[in-house]
PDB file of C-alpha atoms in Angstrom:
ATOM      1  CA  GLN A   1      85.874 120.699 122.781  1.00 91.00           C
ATOM      2  CA  GLY A   2      83.099 120.876 120.178  1.00 91.00           C
ATOM      3  CA  ILE A   3      81.039 118.299 122.084  1.00 93.00           C
ATOM      4  CA  ASN A   4      81.631 120.164 125.349  1.00 95.00           C
ATOM      5  CA  LEU A   5      80.459 123.447 123.809  1.00 93.00           C
ATOM      6  CA  GLN A   6      77.399 121.705 122.378  1.00 92.00           C
ATOM      7  CA  LYS A   7      76.596 120.414 125.868  1.00 95.00           C
ATOM      8  CA  GLN A   8      76.942 123.926 127.332  1.00 93.00           C
ATOM      9  CA  SER A   9      74.702 125.305 124.580  1.00 92.00           C
ATOM     10  CA  LEU A  10      72.006 122.756 125.403  1.00 94.00           C
ATOM     11  CA  GLN A  11      72.272 123.629 129.095  1.00 94.00           C
ATOM     12  CA  VAL A  12      71.755 127.311 128.289  1.00 93.00           C
ATOM     13  CA  GLU A  13      68.746 126.448 126.116  1.00 93.00           C
ATOM     14  CA  GLY A  14      67.330 124.526 129.081  1.00 94.00           C
ATOM     15  CA  LYS A  15      67.830 127.528 131.368  1.00 93.00           C
ATOM     16  CA  LEU A  16      66.159 129.801 128.809  1.00 92.00           C
ATOM     17  CA  SER A  17      63.164 127.454 128.641  1.00 94.00           C
ATOM     18  CA  GLU A  18      63.019 127.383 132.431  1.00 93.00           C
ATOM     19  CA  ARG A  19      63.162 131.169 132.557  1.00 91.00           C
ATOM     20  CA  ASP A  20      60.365 131.504 129.983  1.00 93.00           C
ATOM     21  CA  LEU A  21      58.202 129.100 131.988  1.00 94.00           C
ATOM     22  CA  THR A  22      58.893 131.041 135.204  1.00 92.00           C
ATOM     23  CA  GLN A  23      58.041 134.321 133.488  1.00 92.00           C
ATOM     24  CA  ASN A  24      54.791 132.920 132.058  1.00 94.00           C
ATOM     25  CA  ILE A  25      53.767 131.579 135.468  1.00 95.00           C
ATOM     26  CA  SER A  26      54.617 134.910 137.143  1.00 93.00           C
ATOM     27  CA  THR A  27      52.641 136.836 134.531  1.00 94.00           C
ATOM     28  CA  GLN A  28      49.649 134.528 134.943  1.00 94.00           C
ATOM     29  CA  TYR A  29      49.876 134.780 138.741  1.00 95.00           C
ATOM     30  CA  ILE A  30      49.790 138.591 138.586  1.00 94.00           C
ATOM     31  CA  ALA A  31      46.859 138.488 136.142  1.00 94.00           C
ATOM     32  CA  VAL A  32      44.859 136.126 138.392  1.00 95.00           C
ATOM     33  CA  TYR A  33      45.630 138.212 141.481  1.00 95.00           C
ATOM     34  CA  GLY A  34      44.482 141.340 139.635  1.00 94.00           C
ATOM     35  CA  GLU A  35      41.215 139.637 138.660  1.00 94.00           C
ATOM     36  CA  GLN A  36      40.825 138.531 142.264  1.00 94.00           C
ATOM     37  CA  GLN A  37      41.109 142.157 143.442  1.00 92.00           C
ATOM     38  CA  MET A  38      38.687 143.327 140.756  1.00 92.00           C
ATOM     39  CA  LEU A  39      36.181 140.701 141.893  1.00 93.00           C
ATOM     40  CA  ARG A  40      36.468 141.957 145.458  1.00 91.00           C
ATOM     41  CA  ASN A  41      35.758 145.492 144.284  1.00 88.00           C
ATOM     42  CA  THR A  42      32.774 144.291 142.288  1.00 90.00           C
ATOM     43  CA  GLU A  43      31.414 142.427 145.314  1.00 91.00           C
ATOM     44  CA  ASP A  44      31.839 145.578 147.431  1.00 88.00           C
ATOM     45  CA  VAL A  45      29.816 147.524 144.870  1.00 87.00           C
ATOM     46  CA  LEU A  46      27.157 144.784 144.908  1.00 91.00           C
ATOM     47  CA  ASN A  47      27.034 144.969 148.690  1.00 90.00           C
ATOM     48  CA  VAL A  48      26.403 148.713 148.563  1.00 86.00           C
ATOM     49  CA  LEU A  49      23.790 148.326 145.821  1.00 90.00           C
ATOM     50  CA  GLY A  50      22.076 145.552 147.779  1.00 91.00           C
ATOM     51  CA  LYS A  51      21.665 147.798 150.822  1.00 86.00           C
ATOM     52  CA  GLU A  52      20.508 150.636 148.587  1.00 85.00           C
ATOM     53  CA  GLU A  53      17.967 148.331 146.913  1.00 89.00           C
ATOM     54  CA  MET A  54      16.282 147.506 150.215  1.00 88.00           C
ATOM     55  CA  ILE A  55      16.022 151.199 151.108  1.00 84.00           C
ATOM     56  CA  LEU A  56      14.702 152.265 147.699  1.00 84.00           C
ATOM     57  CA  LYS A  57      12.157 149.448 147.705  1.00 87.00           C
ATOM     58  CA  LYS A  58      10.644 150.711 150.938  1.00 85.00           C
ATOM     59  CA  LEU A  59      10.649 154.296 149.663  1.00 83.00           C
ATOM     60  CA  ALA A  60       9.016 153.191 146.407  1.00 86.00           C
ATOM     61  CA  GLU A  61       6.320 151.302 148.317  1.00 85.00           C
ATOM     62  CA  GLN A  62       5.658 154.419 150.411  1.00 83.00           C
ATOM     63  CA  GLY A  63       5.417 156.575 147.267  1.00 82.00           C
ATOM     64  CA  VAL A  64       8.415 158.699 148.215  1.00 79.00           C
ATOM     65  CA  TYR A  65      10.528 157.288 145.371  1.00 79.00           C
ATOM     66  CA  ARG A  66       9.134 156.914 141.853  1.00 85.00           C
ATOM     67  CA  GLU A  67       8.593 153.324 140.811  1.00 86.00           C
ATOM     68  CA  ILE A  68      10.138 153.851 137.353  1.00 88.00           C
ATOM     69  CA  ASP A  69      13.326 155.170 138.973  1.00 88.00           C
ATOM     70  CA  TYR A  70      13.387 152.158 141.260  1.00 88.00           C
ATOM     71  CA  LEU A  71      12.991 149.805 138.282  1.00 91.00           C
ATOM     72  CA  SER A  72      15.845 151.569 136.458  1.00 91.00           C
ATOM     73  CA  PHE A  73      18.030 151.113 139.507  1.00 91.00           C
ATOM     74  CA  LEU A  74      16.977 147.459 139.727  1.00 92.00           C
ATOM     75  CA  VAL A  75      18.019 146.852 136.104  1.00 93.00           C
ATOM     76  CA  ASN A  76      21.436 148.356 136.847  1.00 92.00           C
ATOM     77  CA  TYR A  77      21.679 146.202 139.972  1.00 93.00           C
ATOM     78  CA  LYS A  78      20.937 143.005 138.021  1.00 93.00           C
ATOM     79  CA  GLN A  79      23.469 143.982 135.362  1.00 92.00           C
ATOM     80  CA  GLN A  80      26.084 144.428 138.054  1.00 91.00           C
ATOM     81  CA  GLN A  81      25.263 140.963 139.390  1.00 93.00           C
ATOM     82  CA  LEU A  82      25.751 139.516 135.912  1.00 93.00           C
ATOM     83  CA  VAL A  83      29.112 141.275 135.565  1.00 91.00           C
ATOM     84  CA  ASN A  84      30.120 139.848 138.932  1.00 93.00           C
ATOM     85  CA  GLU A  85      29.273 136.286 137.823  1.00 93.00           C
ATOM     86  CA  GLU A  86      31.239 136.771 134.598  1.00 93.00           C
ATOM     87  CA  LYS A  87      34.267 137.924 136.588  1.00 92.00           C
ATOM     88  CA  LYS A  88      33.973 134.859 138.824  1.00 93.00           C
ATOM     89  CA  LEU A  89      33.935 132.559 135.805  1.00 93.00           C
ATOM     90  CA  GLN A  90      36.933 134.326 134.233  1.00 93.00           C
ATOM     91  CA  LEU A  91      38.842 134.129 137.519  1.00 94.00           C
ATOM     92  CA  LYS A  92      38.190 130.380 137.844  1.00 93.00           C
ATOM     93  CA  ASN A  93      39.330 129.749 134.262  1.00 93.00           C
ATOM     94  CA  ASP A  94      42.530 131.756 134.662  1.00 94.00           C
ATOM     95  CA  LEU A  95      43.259 130.104 138.019  1.00 93.00           C
ATOM     96  CA  ALA A  96      42.860 126.687 136.380  1.00 92.00           C
ATOM     97  CA  LEU A  97      45.301 127.800 133.655  1.00 93.00           C
ATOM     98  CA  LEU A  98      47.781 128.893 136.350  1.00 94.00           C
ATOM     99  CA  ASN A  99      47.520 125.487 138.047  1.00 93.00           C
ATOM    100  CA  TYR A 100      48.026 123.791 134.686  1.00 92.00           C
ATOM    101  CA  SER A 101      51.175 125.827 133.992  1.00 91.00           C
ATOM    102  CA  CYS A 102      52.531 124.893 137.432  1.00 91.00           C
ATOM    103  CA  GLY A 103      51.679 121.212 137.010  1.00 90.00           C
ATOM    104  CA  ILE A 104      49.151 121.341 139.860  1.00 89.00           C
ATOM    105  CA  ILE A 105      46.119 119.068 139.620  1.00 87.00           C
ATOM    106  CA  ASP A 106      43.507 120.988 141.611  1.00 82.00           C
ATOM    107  CA  THR A 107      40.042 122.230 140.628  1.00 80.00           C
ATOM    108  CA  THR A 108      39.183 123.899 143.949  1.00 82.00           C
ATOM    109  CA  PHE A 109      38.996 127.681 144.120  1.00 81.00           C
ATOM    110  CA  SER A 110      41.624 129.352 146.302  1.00 83.00           C
ATOM    111  CA  GLU A 111      42.677 132.939 146.854  1.00 87.00           C
ATOM    112  CA  LEU A 112      46.213 133.961 145.963  1.00 90.00           C
ATOM    113  CA  ASP A 113      48.531 135.883 148.250  1.00 90.00           C
ATOM    114  CA  LYS A 114      49.723 139.306 147.222  1.00 89.00           C
ATOM    115  CA  PRO A 115      52.785 138.947 144.963  1.00 88.00           C
ATOM    116  CA  THR A 116      56.021 140.461 146.222  1.00 84.00           C
ATOM    117  CA  PHE A 117      58.542 142.254 144.009  1.00 77.00           C
ATOM    118  CA  GLU A 118      62.287 142.667 144.400  1.00 74.00           C
ATOM    119  CA  LYS A 119      63.511 145.796 142.652  1.00 69.00           C
ATOM    120  CA  ASN A 120      67.063 145.839 144.023  1.00 70.00           C
ATOM    121  CA  ASN A 121      68.323 142.568 142.545  1.00 77.00           C
ATOM    122  CA  ILE A 122      69.009 143.806 139.008  1.00 83.00           C
ATOM    123  CA  LEU A 123      71.552 141.796 137.059  1.00 84.00           C
ATOM    124  CA  GLN A 124      74.064 143.297 134.691  1.00 87.00           C
ATOM    125  CA  PRO A 125      73.693 142.221 131.039  1.00 87.00           C
ATOM    126  CA  GLU A 126      76.809 140.012 131.323  1.00 87.00           C
ATOM    127  CA  GLN A 127      75.227 138.133 134.260  1.00 86.00           C
ATOM    128  CA  THR A 128      72.079 137.085 132.422  1.00 88.00           C
ATOM    129  CA  VAL A 129      71.527 133.719 130.782  1.00 87.00           C
ATOM    130  CA  PHE A 130      70.989 135.477 127.441  1.00 88.00           C
ATOM    131  CA  PHE A 131      74.548 136.805 127.465  1.00 90.00           C
ATOM    132  CA  LYS A 132      75.825 133.324 128.337  1.00 91.00           C
ATOM    133  CA  LYS A 133      74.384 132.121 125.040  1.00 90.00           C
ATOM    134  CA  TYR A 134      76.321 134.786 123.124  1.00 92.00           C
ATOM    135  CA  SER A 135      79.526 133.812 124.953  1.00 92.00           C
ATOM    136  CA  ILE A 136      79.109 130.145 124.025  1.00 94.00           C
ATOM    137  CA  ASP A 137      78.391 131.108 120.413  1.00 93.00           C
ATOM    138  CA  SER A 138      81.691 132.991 120.359  1.00 93.00           C
ATOM    139  CA  LEU A 139      83.544 129.938 121.705  1.00 94.00           C
ATOM    140  CA  ILE A 140      81.847 127.728 119.106  1.00 94.00           C
ATOM    141  CA  LEU A 141      83.010 130.032 116.296  1.00 94.00           C
ATOM    142  CA  LYS A 142      86.542 130.034 117.697  1.00 95.00           C
ATOM    143  CA  ASN A 143      86.462 126.246 117.925  1.00 95.00           C
ATOM    144  CA  ASN A 144      85.269 126.002 114.311  1.00 94.00           C
ATOM    145  CA  TYR A 145      88.200 128.173 113.294  1.00 94.00           C
ATOM    146  CA  GLU A 146      90.613 125.833 115.081  1.00 93.00           C
ATOM    147  CA  GLN A 147      88.978 122.812 113.443  1.00 92.00           C
ATOM    148  CA  ILE A 148      89.514 124.273 109.979  1.00 92.00           C
ATOM    149  CA  LYS A 149      93.087 125.130 110.900  1.00 91.00           C
ATOM    150  CA  PHE A 150      93.657 121.584 112.168  1.00 90.00           C
ATOM    151  CA  ASN A 151      92.182 119.959 109.052  1.00 88.00           C
ATOM    152  CA  TYR A 152      94.738 121.748 106.855  1.00 88.00           C
ATOM    153  CA  LYS A 153      97.740 120.433 108.759  1.00 90.00           C
ATOM    154  CA  PRO A 154      99.754 117.519 107.208  1.00 91.00           C
ATOM    155  CA  HIS A 155      98.405 114.146 108.326  1.00 89.00           C
ATOM    156  CA  LEU A 156     100.269 110.860 108.658  1.00 92.00           C
ATOM    157  CA  ILE A 157      97.991 107.883 109.231  1.00 93.00           C
ATOM    158  CA  PHE A 158      99.191 104.373 110.090  1.00 94.00           C
ATOM    159  CA  PHE A 159      96.899 101.392 109.731  1.00 94.00           C
ATOM    160  CA  GLY A 160      97.163  97.662 110.188  1.00 94.00           C
ATOM    161  CA  ASP A 161      95.055  94.530 109.910  1.00 93.00           C
ATOM    162  CA  ALA A 162      95.445  90.906 110.922  1.00 91.00           C
ATOM    163  CA  GLY A 163      93.180  87.868 110.996  1.00 87.00           C
ATOM    164  CA  TYR A 164      92.602  84.152 110.624  1.00 82.00           C
ATOM    165  CA  LEU A 165      90.494  82.546 107.881  1.00 77.00           C
ATOM    166  CA  SER A 166      88.596  79.734 109.610  1.00 73.00           C
ATOM    167  CA  SER A 167      86.644  78.410 106.622  1.00 70.00           C
ATOM    168  CA  PHE A 168      89.361  75.850 105.679  1.00 67.00           C
ATOM    169  CA  ALA A 169      90.844  73.504 108.263  1.00 66.00           C
ATOM    170  CA  TYR A 170      93.497  72.155 105.830  1.00 70.00           C
ATOM    171  CA  GLU A 171      96.928  73.660 106.430  1.00 71.00           C
ATOM    172  CA  ALA A 172      95.697  75.910 109.158  1.00 71.00           C
ATOM    173  CA  GLN A 173      99.062  77.614 109.460  1.00 72.00           C
ATOM    174  CA  LYS A 174      98.475  79.173 106.023  1.00 75.00           C
ATOM    175  CA  ASN A 175      95.160  80.742 107.078  1.00 79.00           C
ATOM    176  CA  PHE A 176      96.819  83.505 109.057  1.00 82.00           C
ATOM    177  CA  GLY A 177      97.219  86.876 107.359  1.00 85.00           C
ATOM    178  CA  MET A 178      98.186  90.452 108.091  1.00 89.00           C
ATOM    179  CA  SER A 179      98.672  93.769 106.316  1.00 92.00           C
ATOM    180  CA  PHE A 180      99.800  97.239 107.249  1.00 94.00           C
ATOM    181  CA  GLY A 181     100.555 100.580 105.654  1.00 94.00           C
ATOM    182  CA  PHE A 182     100.443 104.315 106.035  1.00 93.00           C
ATOM    183  CA  ASN A 183      98.819 107.300 104.367  1.00 92.00           C
ATOM    184  CA  VAL A 184     100.290 110.803 104.040  1.00 91.00           C
ATOM    185  CA  ASN A 185      98.038 113.811 103.379  1.00 89.00           C
ATOM    186  CA  ILE A 186      99.683 117.183 102.633  1.00 88.00           C
ATOM    187  CA  PRO A 187      97.274 120.020 101.620  1.00 86.00           C
ATOM    188  CA  ILE A 188      98.656 122.021  98.703  1.00 86.00           C
ATOM    189  CA  TYR A 189      95.774 123.930  97.092  1.00 86.00           C
ATOM    190  CA  ASP A 190      92.039 123.926  97.855  1.00 86.00           C
ATOM    191  CA  GLY A 191      90.727 126.670  95.591  1.00 85.00           C
ATOM    192  CA  ARG A 192      90.618 129.275  98.391  1.00 89.00           C
ATOM    193  CA  GLN A 193      88.124 127.173 100.359  1.00 91.00           C
ATOM    194  CA  ARG A 194      89.969 127.715 103.634  1.00 90.00           C
ATOM    195  CA  TYR A 195      89.982 131.471 103.116  1.00 92.00           C
ATOM    196  CA  LEU A 196      86.240 131.486 102.399  1.00 94.00           C
ATOM    197  CA  ARG A 197      85.551 129.434 105.519  1.00 93.00           C
ATOM    198  CA  TYR A 198      87.601 131.836 107.606  1.00 94.00           C
ATOM    199  CA  GLU A 199      85.680 134.771 106.137  1.00 95.00           C
ATOM    200  CA  LYS A 200      82.377 133.057 106.910  1.00 95.00           C
ATOM    201  CA  ILE A 201      83.400 132.610 110.545  1.00 95.00           C
ATOM    202  CA  LYS A 202      84.573 136.221 110.682  1.00 95.00           C
ATOM    203  CA  LEU A 203      81.213 137.461 109.380  1.00 96.00           C
ATOM    204  CA  SER A 204      79.391 135.280 111.902  1.00 95.00           C
ATOM    205  CA  GLU A 205      81.505 136.728 114.714  1.00 94.00           C
ATOM    206  CA  ASN A 206      80.804 140.285 113.533  1.00 95.00           C
ATOM    207  CA  THR A 207      77.088 139.507 113.459  1.00 95.00           C
ATOM    208  CA  ARG A 208      77.286 138.022 116.947  1.00 94.00           C
ATOM    209  CA  GLY A 209      79.079 141.134 118.210  1.00 93.00           C
ATOM    210  CA  SER A 210      76.345 143.349 116.753  1.00 95.00           C
ATOM    211  CA  TYR A 211      73.684 141.277 118.493  1.00 94.00           C
ATOM    212  CA  VAL A 212      75.581 141.588 121.784  1.00 94.00           C
ATOM    213  CA  GLN A 213      75.726 145.388 121.497  1.00 94.00           C
ATOM    214  CA  PHE A 214      72.024 145.506 120.615  1.00 95.00           C
ATOM    215  CA  PHE A 215      71.192 143.237 123.555  1.00 93.00           C
ATOM    216  CA  ARG A 216      73.110 145.458 125.994  1.00 93.00           C
ATOM    217  CA  LYS A 217      71.266 148.576 124.839  1.00 94.00           C
ATOM    218  CA  GLN A 218      67.878 146.862 124.747  1.00 94.00           C
ATOM    219  CA  TYR A 219      68.363 145.296 128.181  1.00 93.00           C
ATOM    220  CA  SER A 220      69.362 148.616 129.783  1.00 91.00           C
ATOM    221  CA  GLN A 221      66.450 150.402 128.099  1.00 94.00           C
ATOM    222  CA  GLN A 222      63.955 147.792 129.311  1.00 92.00           C
ATOM    223  CA  ILE A 223      65.268 147.991 132.881  1.00 90.00           C
ATOM    224  CA  LEU A 224      64.918 151.783 132.910  1.00 92.00           C
ATOM    225  CA  GLN A 225      61.449 151.561 131.380  1.00 94.00           C
ATOM    226  CA  LEU A 226      60.268 148.997 133.922  1.00 89.00           C
ATOM    227  CA  GLN A 227      61.665 151.005 136.826  1.00 88.00           C
ATOM    228  CA  GLN A 228      59.824 154.077 135.552  1.00 93.00           C
ATOM    229  CA  GLN A 229      56.585 152.111 135.162  1.00 92.00           C
ATOM    230  CA  ILE A 230      56.848 150.692 138.696  1.00 88.00           C
ATOM    231  CA  SER A 231      57.490 154.137 140.168  1.00 90.00           C
ATOM    232  CA  SER A 232      54.570 155.679 138.249  1.00 94.00           C
ATOM    233  CA  THR A 233      52.265 152.814 139.234  1.00 91.00           C
ATOM    234  CA  GLU A 234      53.145 153.170 142.924  1.00 89.00           C
ATOM    235  CA  ASN A 235      52.371 156.898 142.786  1.00 92.00           C
ATOM    236  CA  LEU A 236      49.111 156.187 140.993  1.00 95.00           C
ATOM    237  CA  MET A 237      48.136 153.577 143.577  1.00 90.00           C
ATOM    238  CA  ALA A 238      48.610 156.117 146.351  1.00 90.00           C
ATOM    239  CA  GLU A 239      46.293 158.574 144.577  1.00 93.00           C
ATOM    240  CA  VAL A 240      43.741 155.832 143.953  1.00 92.00           C
ATOM    241  CA  GLN A 241      43.701 154.947 147.656  1.00 91.00           C
ATOM    242  CA  LYS A 242      42.926 158.584 148.485  1.00 92.00           C
ATOM    243  CA  GLN A 243      40.134 158.643 145.918  1.00 93.00           C
ATOM    244  CA  LEU A 244      38.705 155.395 147.311  1.00 88.00           C
ATOM    245  CA  SER A 245      38.623 156.863 150.804  1.00 91.00           C
ATOM    246  CA  LEU A 246      36.779 159.941 149.558  1.00 92.00           C
ATOM    247  CA  SER A 247      34.358 157.813 147.567  1.00 89.00           C
ATOM    248  CA  ASP A 248      33.648 155.629 150.586  1.00 86.00           C
ATOM    249  CA  ALA A 249      32.985 158.690 152.722  1.00 91.00           C
ATOM    250  CA  LEU A 250      30.612 160.025 150.043  1.00 90.00           C
ATOM    251  CA  VAL A 251      28.733 156.722 149.943  1.00 83.00           C
ATOM    252  CA  GLN A 252      28.326 156.706 153.719  1.00 85.00           C
ATOM    253  CA  ALA A 253      27.079 160.310 153.698  1.00 89.00           C
ATOM    254  CA  ASN A 254      24.577 159.635 150.902  1.00 84.00           C
ATOM    255  CA  ARG A 255      23.331 156.549 152.735  1.00 77.00           C
ATOM    256  CA  LYS A 256      22.434 158.677 155.761  1.00 82.00           C
ATOM    257  CA  LEU A 257      20.719 161.232 153.541  1.00 83.00           C
ATOM    258  CA  LEU A 258      18.880 158.445 151.784  1.00 72.00           C
ATOM    259  CA  LEU A 259      17.406 157.192 155.041  1.00 71.00           C
ATOM    260  CA  THR A 260      15.973 160.633 155.748  1.00 74.00           C
ATOM    261  CA  GLY A 261      14.686 161.070 152.181  1.00 67.00           C
ATOM    262  CA  ASP A 262      16.969 164.008 151.398  1.00 73.00           C
ATOM    263  CA  VAL A 263      18.628 162.306 148.442  1.00 70.00           C
TER     264      VAL A 263
END
């Protein structure tokens, strides 16, 4: 039973390692996708600035737009280009790290699909692999208790031995031999060692129970916190989309005014 529980414990450790790897890959995937979206936004800004640069250059050559203002805009434009190149480099590095974590040998640049989330499949604490570890720990402590209990039972051991001494060929019939016996072990007094071992197991079980209660509370709190964060983020994304639409409309309006020299 002890070997079986040790096997189950190793299996749980394997599942925990697998879960940690999956979580790290998921986190890295989300980070790379976020950088990919940021790069797209930066390229959109560069596209707008590039069109604006051509217009301002003509206006500066015609004397409508001051040359020093055009140069200030040009410096900002070049800085934005540098930021865009830095984001590209960061995205490539993080994508290479994602491939490395997944065991993929690929140095080509590829765009990631939008990650999907499942919010309905929420496990109860008792269904998680973490709780399985606590359950096995409890069985191990119970098995240790039974082992101590078994070791203090009376033992009767029989043993035997037989053989042939082949070094001497003379009177071979006298080279046979055998022996047997038995051993009786009856525990009488051990200096309260058994009691102390029982108390140690009891303390370990109490500690395990405290960890289980803490895990239940922490797990429930994290689930509620994550649900709240997801809901707040979705609401924020909706507001951001509205702001982006207004900003795009403002850019288009200013572009028309810019062509006529009114802005």
